[in-house]
Short mmCIF file of N, CA and C in Angstrom, two decimals:
data_model
loop_
_atom_site.label_atom_id
_atom_site.label_comp_id
_atom_site.label_asym_id
_atom_site.label_seq_id
_atom_site.Cartn_x
_atom_site.Cartn_y
_atom_site.Cartn_z
N VAL A 1 -6.39 -4.38 -14.76
CA VAL A 1 -5.78 -4.88 -13.51
C VAL A 1 -6.84 -4.91 -12.46
N GLN A 2 -6.91 -6.02 -11.76
CA GLN A 2 -7.88 -6.14 -10.60
C GLN A 2 -7.04 -6.31 -9.37
N LEU A 3 -7.52 -5.77 -8.22
CA LEU A 3 -6.79 -5.84 -6.97
C LEU A 3 -7.68 -6.40 -5.93
N GLN A 4 -7.16 -7.33 -5.10
CA GLN A 4 -7.95 -7.95 -4.01
C GLN A 4 -7.06 -7.71 -2.75
N ALA A 5 -7.58 -6.91 -1.86
CA ALA A 5 -6.89 -6.56 -0.67
C ALA A 5 -7.30 -7.44 0.48
N SER A 6 -6.38 -7.73 1.37
CA SER A 6 -6.70 -8.52 2.56
C SER A 6 -5.70 -8.09 3.71
N GLY A 7 -6.01 -8.66 4.87
CA GLY A 7 -5.17 -8.34 6.01
C GLY A 7 -5.88 -7.26 6.85
N GLY A 8 -5.15 -6.66 7.74
CA GLY A 8 -5.68 -5.68 8.66
C GLY A 8 -6.21 -6.34 9.94
N GLY A 9 -6.79 -5.48 10.80
CA GLY A 9 -7.28 -5.99 12.02
C GLY A 9 -6.91 -5.07 13.23
N LEU A 10 -7.01 -5.67 14.42
CA LEU A 10 -6.71 -4.81 15.58
C LEU A 10 -5.34 -5.25 16.19
N VAL A 11 -4.58 -4.31 16.52
CA VAL A 11 -3.23 -4.60 17.15
C VAL A 11 -2.85 -3.51 18.11
N GLN A 12 -2.05 -3.93 19.11
CA GLN A 12 -1.66 -2.92 20.08
C GLN A 12 -0.51 -2.09 19.53
N ALA A 13 -0.37 -0.94 20.09
CA ALA A 13 0.78 -0.03 19.66
C ALA A 13 2.07 -0.79 19.81
N GLY A 14 2.94 -0.62 18.83
CA GLY A 14 4.23 -1.33 18.87
C GLY A 14 4.20 -2.64 18.12
N GLY A 15 3.00 -3.10 17.80
CA GLY A 15 2.88 -4.38 17.16
C GLY A 15 3.04 -4.32 15.66
N SER A 16 2.74 -5.39 14.96
CA SER A 16 3.01 -5.48 13.49
C SER A 16 1.75 -6.14 12.90
N LEU A 17 1.58 -5.69 11.67
CA LEU A 17 0.52 -6.31 10.79
C LEU A 17 1.05 -6.37 9.35
N ARG A 18 0.56 -7.32 8.54
CA ARG A 18 0.93 -7.32 7.11
C ARG A 18 -0.37 -7.28 6.26
N LEU A 19 -0.39 -6.36 5.40
CA LEU A 19 -1.49 -6.25 4.48
C LEU A 19 -1.04 -6.82 3.12
N SER A 20 -2.03 -7.42 2.45
CA SER A 20 -1.77 -8.06 1.16
C SER A 20 -2.64 -7.39 0.12
N CYS A 21 -2.03 -7.44 -1.12
CA CYS A 21 -2.82 -6.91 -2.25
C CYS A 21 -2.47 -7.83 -3.46
N ALA A 22 -3.44 -8.72 -3.77
CA ALA A 22 -3.23 -9.69 -4.89
C ALA A 22 -3.65 -8.95 -6.21
N VAL A 23 -2.73 -9.10 -7.14
CA VAL A 23 -2.95 -8.40 -8.44
C VAL A 23 -3.24 -9.42 -9.51
N SER A 24 -4.30 -9.21 -10.23
CA SER A 24 -4.55 -10.11 -11.36
C SER A 24 -4.82 -9.24 -12.65
N GLY A 25 -4.74 -9.85 -13.82
CA GLY A 25 -4.86 -9.16 -15.06
C GLY A 25 -3.51 -8.86 -15.66
N ARG A 26 -3.51 -8.10 -16.74
CA ARG A 26 -2.29 -7.87 -17.39
C ARG A 26 -1.43 -6.73 -16.73
N THR A 27 -0.17 -7.06 -16.40
CA THR A 27 0.64 -6.10 -15.78
C THR A 27 1.91 -5.95 -16.60
N PHE A 28 2.56 -4.85 -16.41
CA PHE A 28 3.83 -4.55 -17.06
C PHE A 28 4.86 -4.13 -16.03
N SER A 29 6.07 -4.16 -16.44
CA SER A 29 7.15 -3.84 -15.45
C SER A 29 6.98 -2.41 -15.01
N SER A 30 6.38 -1.56 -15.72
CA SER A 30 6.20 -0.16 -15.34
C SER A 30 5.08 0.13 -14.40
N TYR A 31 4.23 -0.93 -14.15
CA TYR A 31 3.11 -0.76 -13.31
C TYR A 31 3.55 -0.41 -11.89
N VAL A 32 2.71 0.39 -11.19
CA VAL A 32 2.90 0.79 -9.86
C VAL A 32 1.81 0.29 -8.93
N VAL A 33 2.14 -0.29 -7.87
CA VAL A 33 1.19 -0.56 -6.80
C VAL A 33 1.39 0.38 -5.67
N GLY A 34 0.39 1.12 -5.30
CA GLY A 34 0.44 2.07 -4.24
C GLY A 34 -0.45 1.73 -3.11
N ARG A 35 -0.13 2.24 -1.95
CA ARG A 35 -0.92 2.11 -0.76
C ARG A 35 -1.29 3.43 -0.23
N PHE A 36 -2.57 3.58 0.07
CA PHE A 36 -3.06 4.83 0.61
C PHE A 36 -3.85 4.43 1.91
N ARG A 37 -4.14 5.41 2.69
CA ARG A 37 -4.94 5.17 3.86
C ARG A 37 -5.82 6.42 4.17
N GLN A 38 -6.91 6.10 4.86
CA GLN A 38 -7.81 7.21 5.21
C GLN A 38 -8.31 7.01 6.62
N ALA A 39 -7.92 7.90 7.46
CA ALA A 39 -8.34 7.91 8.91
C ALA A 39 -9.68 8.55 9.06
N PRO A 40 -10.41 8.23 10.07
CA PRO A 40 -11.70 8.88 10.25
C PRO A 40 -11.61 10.38 10.31
N GLY A 41 -12.42 11.01 9.49
CA GLY A 41 -12.52 12.48 9.47
C GLY A 41 -11.32 13.13 8.71
N LYS A 42 -10.52 12.32 8.09
CA LYS A 42 -9.31 12.88 7.38
C LYS A 42 -9.38 12.52 5.94
N GLU A 43 -8.56 13.22 5.15
CA GLU A 43 -8.48 12.90 3.68
C GLU A 43 -7.61 11.66 3.49
N ARG A 44 -7.81 11.01 2.38
CA ARG A 44 -6.92 9.93 2.01
C ARG A 44 -5.48 10.36 1.81
N GLU A 45 -4.54 9.62 2.31
CA GLU A 45 -3.09 10.02 2.20
C GLU A 45 -2.32 8.88 1.70
N PHE A 46 -1.22 9.25 0.99
CA PHE A 46 -0.22 8.25 0.48
C PHE A 46 0.52 7.57 1.58
N VAL A 47 0.78 6.30 1.39
CA VAL A 47 1.63 5.58 2.39
C VAL A 47 2.88 5.07 1.72
N ALA A 48 2.71 4.32 0.61
CA ALA A 48 3.97 3.72 -0.05
C ALA A 48 3.56 3.33 -1.44
N ALA A 49 4.68 3.29 -2.25
CA ALA A 49 4.49 2.78 -3.66
C ALA A 49 5.57 1.85 -4.09
N PHE A 50 5.27 0.97 -5.01
CA PHE A 50 6.19 -0.06 -5.44
C PHE A 50 6.06 -0.24 -6.90
N ARG A 51 7.20 -0.16 -7.63
CA ARG A 51 7.10 -0.43 -9.11
C ARG A 51 7.21 -1.95 -9.35
N TRP A 52 6.36 -2.44 -10.24
CA TRP A 52 6.26 -3.86 -10.47
C TRP A 52 7.56 -4.49 -10.78
N SER A 53 8.49 -3.77 -11.43
CA SER A 53 9.75 -4.36 -11.80
C SER A 53 10.63 -4.57 -10.58
N GLY A 54 10.20 -3.95 -9.48
CA GLY A 54 10.91 -4.23 -8.22
C GLY A 54 12.06 -3.32 -7.87
N ASP A 55 12.28 -2.39 -8.80
CA ASP A 55 13.56 -1.54 -8.61
C ASP A 55 13.25 -0.23 -7.86
N THR A 56 12.01 0.07 -7.62
CA THR A 56 11.74 1.42 -7.02
C THR A 56 10.63 1.33 -5.97
N THR A 57 10.93 1.87 -4.85
CA THR A 57 9.89 2.05 -3.81
C THR A 57 9.97 3.44 -3.27
N TYR A 58 8.89 3.81 -2.65
CA TYR A 58 8.83 5.21 -2.11
C TYR A 58 7.84 5.19 -0.92
N TYR A 59 8.22 5.93 0.17
CA TYR A 59 7.39 5.94 1.35
C TYR A 59 7.05 7.33 1.80
N ALA A 60 5.92 7.47 2.40
CA ALA A 60 5.65 8.70 3.10
C ALA A 60 6.53 8.84 4.32
N ASP A 61 6.92 10.04 4.66
CA ASP A 61 7.83 10.29 5.77
C ASP A 61 7.27 9.65 7.12
N SER A 62 5.96 9.67 7.17
CA SER A 62 5.34 9.22 8.45
C SER A 62 5.50 7.72 8.68
N VAL A 63 5.79 6.91 7.64
CA VAL A 63 5.91 5.47 7.83
C VAL A 63 7.27 5.03 7.47
N LYS A 64 8.19 5.88 6.97
CA LYS A 64 9.54 5.49 6.57
C LYS A 64 10.29 4.85 7.79
N GLY A 65 10.90 3.69 7.49
CA GLY A 65 11.58 2.97 8.49
C GLY A 65 10.78 2.01 9.32
N ARG A 66 9.43 2.17 9.20
CA ARG A 66 8.55 1.21 9.92
C ARG A 66 7.74 0.33 8.93
N PHE A 67 7.45 0.79 7.81
CA PHE A 67 6.66 0.01 6.82
C PHE A 67 7.55 -0.40 5.66
N THR A 68 7.27 -1.57 5.15
CA THR A 68 8.07 -2.04 3.97
C THR A 68 7.02 -2.65 2.96
N ILE A 69 7.19 -2.15 1.72
CA ILE A 69 6.36 -2.69 0.63
C ILE A 69 7.17 -3.53 -0.27
N SER A 70 6.65 -4.73 -0.60
CA SER A 70 7.43 -5.67 -1.37
C SER A 70 6.44 -6.52 -2.15
N ARG A 71 7.02 -7.40 -3.01
CA ARG A 71 6.23 -8.25 -3.88
C ARG A 71 6.65 -9.66 -3.81
N ASP A 72 5.67 -10.59 -3.87
CA ASP A 72 5.93 -12.00 -3.99
C ASP A 72 5.65 -12.35 -5.46
N ASN A 73 6.74 -12.59 -6.22
CA ASN A 73 6.54 -12.81 -7.63
C ASN A 73 5.61 -14.02 -7.99
N ALA A 74 5.83 -15.09 -7.18
CA ALA A 74 5.06 -16.29 -7.46
C ALA A 74 3.58 -16.08 -7.23
N LYS A 75 3.20 -15.30 -6.27
CA LYS A 75 1.81 -15.07 -5.96
C LYS A 75 1.24 -13.84 -6.54
N ASN A 76 2.01 -13.04 -7.28
CA ASN A 76 1.54 -11.80 -7.83
C ASN A 76 0.89 -11.02 -6.75
N THR A 77 1.50 -10.92 -5.60
CA THR A 77 0.92 -10.19 -4.47
C THR A 77 1.95 -9.19 -3.94
N VAL A 78 1.41 -7.99 -3.65
CA VAL A 78 2.24 -6.96 -3.03
C VAL A 78 1.87 -6.87 -1.51
N TYR A 79 2.89 -6.88 -0.71
CA TYR A 79 2.68 -6.84 0.71
C TYR A 79 3.07 -5.53 1.27
N LEU A 80 2.34 -5.09 2.37
CA LEU A 80 2.78 -3.92 3.14
C LEU A 80 3.04 -4.46 4.53
N GLN A 81 4.26 -4.64 4.92
CA GLN A 81 4.69 -5.02 6.29
C GLN A 81 4.68 -3.79 7.14
N MET A 82 3.90 -3.78 8.20
CA MET A 82 3.84 -2.60 9.04
C MET A 82 4.30 -3.00 10.40
N ASN A 83 5.39 -2.34 10.87
CA ASN A 83 6.00 -2.62 12.14
C ASN A 83 5.92 -1.39 13.00
N SER A 84 6.11 -1.54 14.30
CA SER A 84 6.11 -0.41 15.27
C SER A 84 4.91 0.47 15.03
N LEU A 85 3.74 -0.19 14.97
CA LEU A 85 2.46 0.56 14.68
C LEU A 85 2.18 1.55 15.80
N LYS A 86 1.59 2.64 15.45
CA LYS A 86 1.17 3.67 16.31
C LYS A 86 -0.33 3.91 16.22
N PRO A 87 -0.96 4.43 17.21
CA PRO A 87 -2.37 4.69 17.14
C PRO A 87 -2.70 5.59 15.93
N GLU A 88 -1.81 6.46 15.56
CA GLU A 88 -2.12 7.34 14.48
C GLU A 88 -2.03 6.61 13.09
N ASP A 89 -1.67 5.37 13.11
CA ASP A 89 -1.66 4.58 11.93
C ASP A 89 -3.08 3.95 11.68
N THR A 90 -3.97 4.18 12.62
CA THR A 90 -5.33 3.63 12.49
C THR A 90 -6.06 4.28 11.29
N ALA A 91 -6.48 3.43 10.43
CA ALA A 91 -7.10 3.96 9.17
C ALA A 91 -7.68 2.83 8.32
N VAL A 92 -8.40 3.12 7.32
CA VAL A 92 -8.72 2.17 6.26
C VAL A 92 -7.64 2.25 5.18
N TYR A 93 -7.02 1.09 4.91
CA TYR A 93 -5.93 1.05 3.93
C TYR A 93 -6.41 0.54 2.64
N TYR A 94 -5.98 1.16 1.53
CA TYR A 94 -6.32 0.81 0.24
C TYR A 94 -5.06 0.45 -0.66
N CYS A 95 -5.16 -0.49 -1.50
CA CYS A 95 -4.13 -0.65 -2.55
C CYS A 95 -4.73 -0.16 -3.89
N ALA A 96 -3.85 0.26 -4.73
CA ALA A 96 -4.24 0.82 -6.03
C ALA A 96 -3.12 0.56 -7.04
N ALA A 97 -3.46 0.58 -8.29
CA ALA A 97 -2.49 0.36 -9.33
C ALA A 97 -2.58 1.48 -10.34
N ALA A 98 -1.31 1.87 -10.81
CA ALA A 98 -1.18 2.89 -11.79
C ALA A 98 -0.26 2.36 -12.90
N PRO A 99 -0.46 2.84 -14.16
CA PRO A 99 0.28 2.26 -15.30
C PRO A 99 1.77 2.71 -15.36
N ARG A 100 2.13 3.70 -14.63
CA ARG A 100 3.55 4.12 -14.73
C ARG A 100 3.88 4.94 -13.42
N TRP A 101 5.23 5.10 -13.28
CA TRP A 101 5.74 5.80 -12.16
C TRP A 101 5.69 7.32 -12.42
N ALA A 102 4.64 7.93 -11.96
CA ALA A 102 4.49 9.37 -12.15
C ALA A 102 3.52 9.90 -11.05
N ALA A 103 3.92 10.85 -10.30
CA ALA A 103 3.05 11.46 -9.28
C ALA A 103 2.45 10.41 -8.39
N VAL A 104 3.27 9.48 -8.00
CA VAL A 104 2.69 8.27 -7.32
C VAL A 104 2.19 8.51 -5.93
N THR A 105 2.52 9.74 -5.39
CA THR A 105 1.99 10.08 -4.02
C THR A 105 0.62 10.69 -4.10
N THR A 106 0.07 10.85 -5.32
CA THR A 106 -1.25 11.39 -5.47
C THR A 106 -2.22 10.28 -5.95
N ALA A 107 -3.43 10.47 -5.78
CA ALA A 107 -4.37 9.39 -6.18
C ALA A 107 -4.70 9.43 -7.64
N ALA A 108 -4.47 10.55 -8.31
CA ALA A 108 -4.89 10.71 -9.71
C ALA A 108 -4.35 9.63 -10.67
N PRO A 109 -3.06 9.27 -10.57
CA PRO A 109 -2.52 8.31 -11.65
C PRO A 109 -3.11 6.89 -11.48
N TYR A 110 -3.70 6.55 -10.32
CA TYR A 110 -4.15 5.24 -10.10
C TYR A 110 -5.57 4.96 -10.66
N ASP A 111 -5.65 4.00 -11.56
CA ASP A 111 -6.92 3.75 -12.18
C ASP A 111 -7.57 2.47 -11.76
N SER A 112 -6.98 1.76 -10.88
CA SER A 112 -7.63 0.58 -10.29
C SER A 112 -7.44 0.60 -8.80
N TRP A 113 -8.51 0.29 -8.07
CA TRP A 113 -8.42 0.35 -6.65
C TRP A 113 -9.05 -0.91 -6.06
N GLY A 114 -8.39 -1.39 -5.02
CA GLY A 114 -8.95 -2.50 -4.25
C GLY A 114 -9.87 -2.03 -3.17
N GLN A 115 -10.55 -2.94 -2.49
CA GLN A 115 -11.41 -2.51 -1.37
C GLN A 115 -10.54 -2.19 -0.22
N GLY A 116 -11.03 -1.36 0.66
CA GLY A 116 -10.27 -0.98 1.82
C GLY A 116 -10.32 -2.01 2.96
N THR A 117 -9.25 -2.02 3.69
CA THR A 117 -9.16 -2.95 4.88
C THR A 117 -8.84 -2.10 6.11
N LEU A 118 -9.52 -2.40 7.21
CA LEU A 118 -9.31 -1.52 8.31
C LEU A 118 -8.20 -2.01 9.24
N VAL A 119 -7.43 -1.10 9.66
CA VAL A 119 -6.30 -1.31 10.61
C VAL A 119 -6.60 -0.42 11.81
N THR A 120 -6.66 -1.03 12.97
CA THR A 120 -6.94 -0.29 14.23
C THR A 120 -5.78 -0.58 15.14
N VAL A 121 -5.09 0.45 15.59
CA VAL A 121 -3.97 0.35 16.52
C VAL A 121 -4.41 0.96 17.84
N SER A 122 -4.39 0.12 18.90
CA SER A 122 -4.87 0.58 20.20
C SER A 122 -3.66 1.05 21.07
N SER A 123 -3.87 2.02 21.86
CA SER A 123 -2.75 2.57 22.64
C SER A 123 -2.66 1.88 23.99
#
């Protein structure tokens, strides 16, 4: 599985951005696409996860109610819609793929990673 990430940029607090993660290669309904982020000087942290079959999503408490992860079937792309952005959401965001839904909030199950995209939220 190969991942191509896009989106990101600079936005004011309270604004919105949408990140994309185009998935190519062989996928199965059990596949998981996850989103992680890493702020300057901090460790990488889990943001959201989406099972390819579309029946399961999971969010970090810090983004729950503000971020939505979803898939465009026709484009084989997973989106992360980010609303009500806060300065603390500033980070490099990564998408990653794992073969099954297990320990999805940790980086270990993910064996494919896209390049990071920078999101900067100004106050």
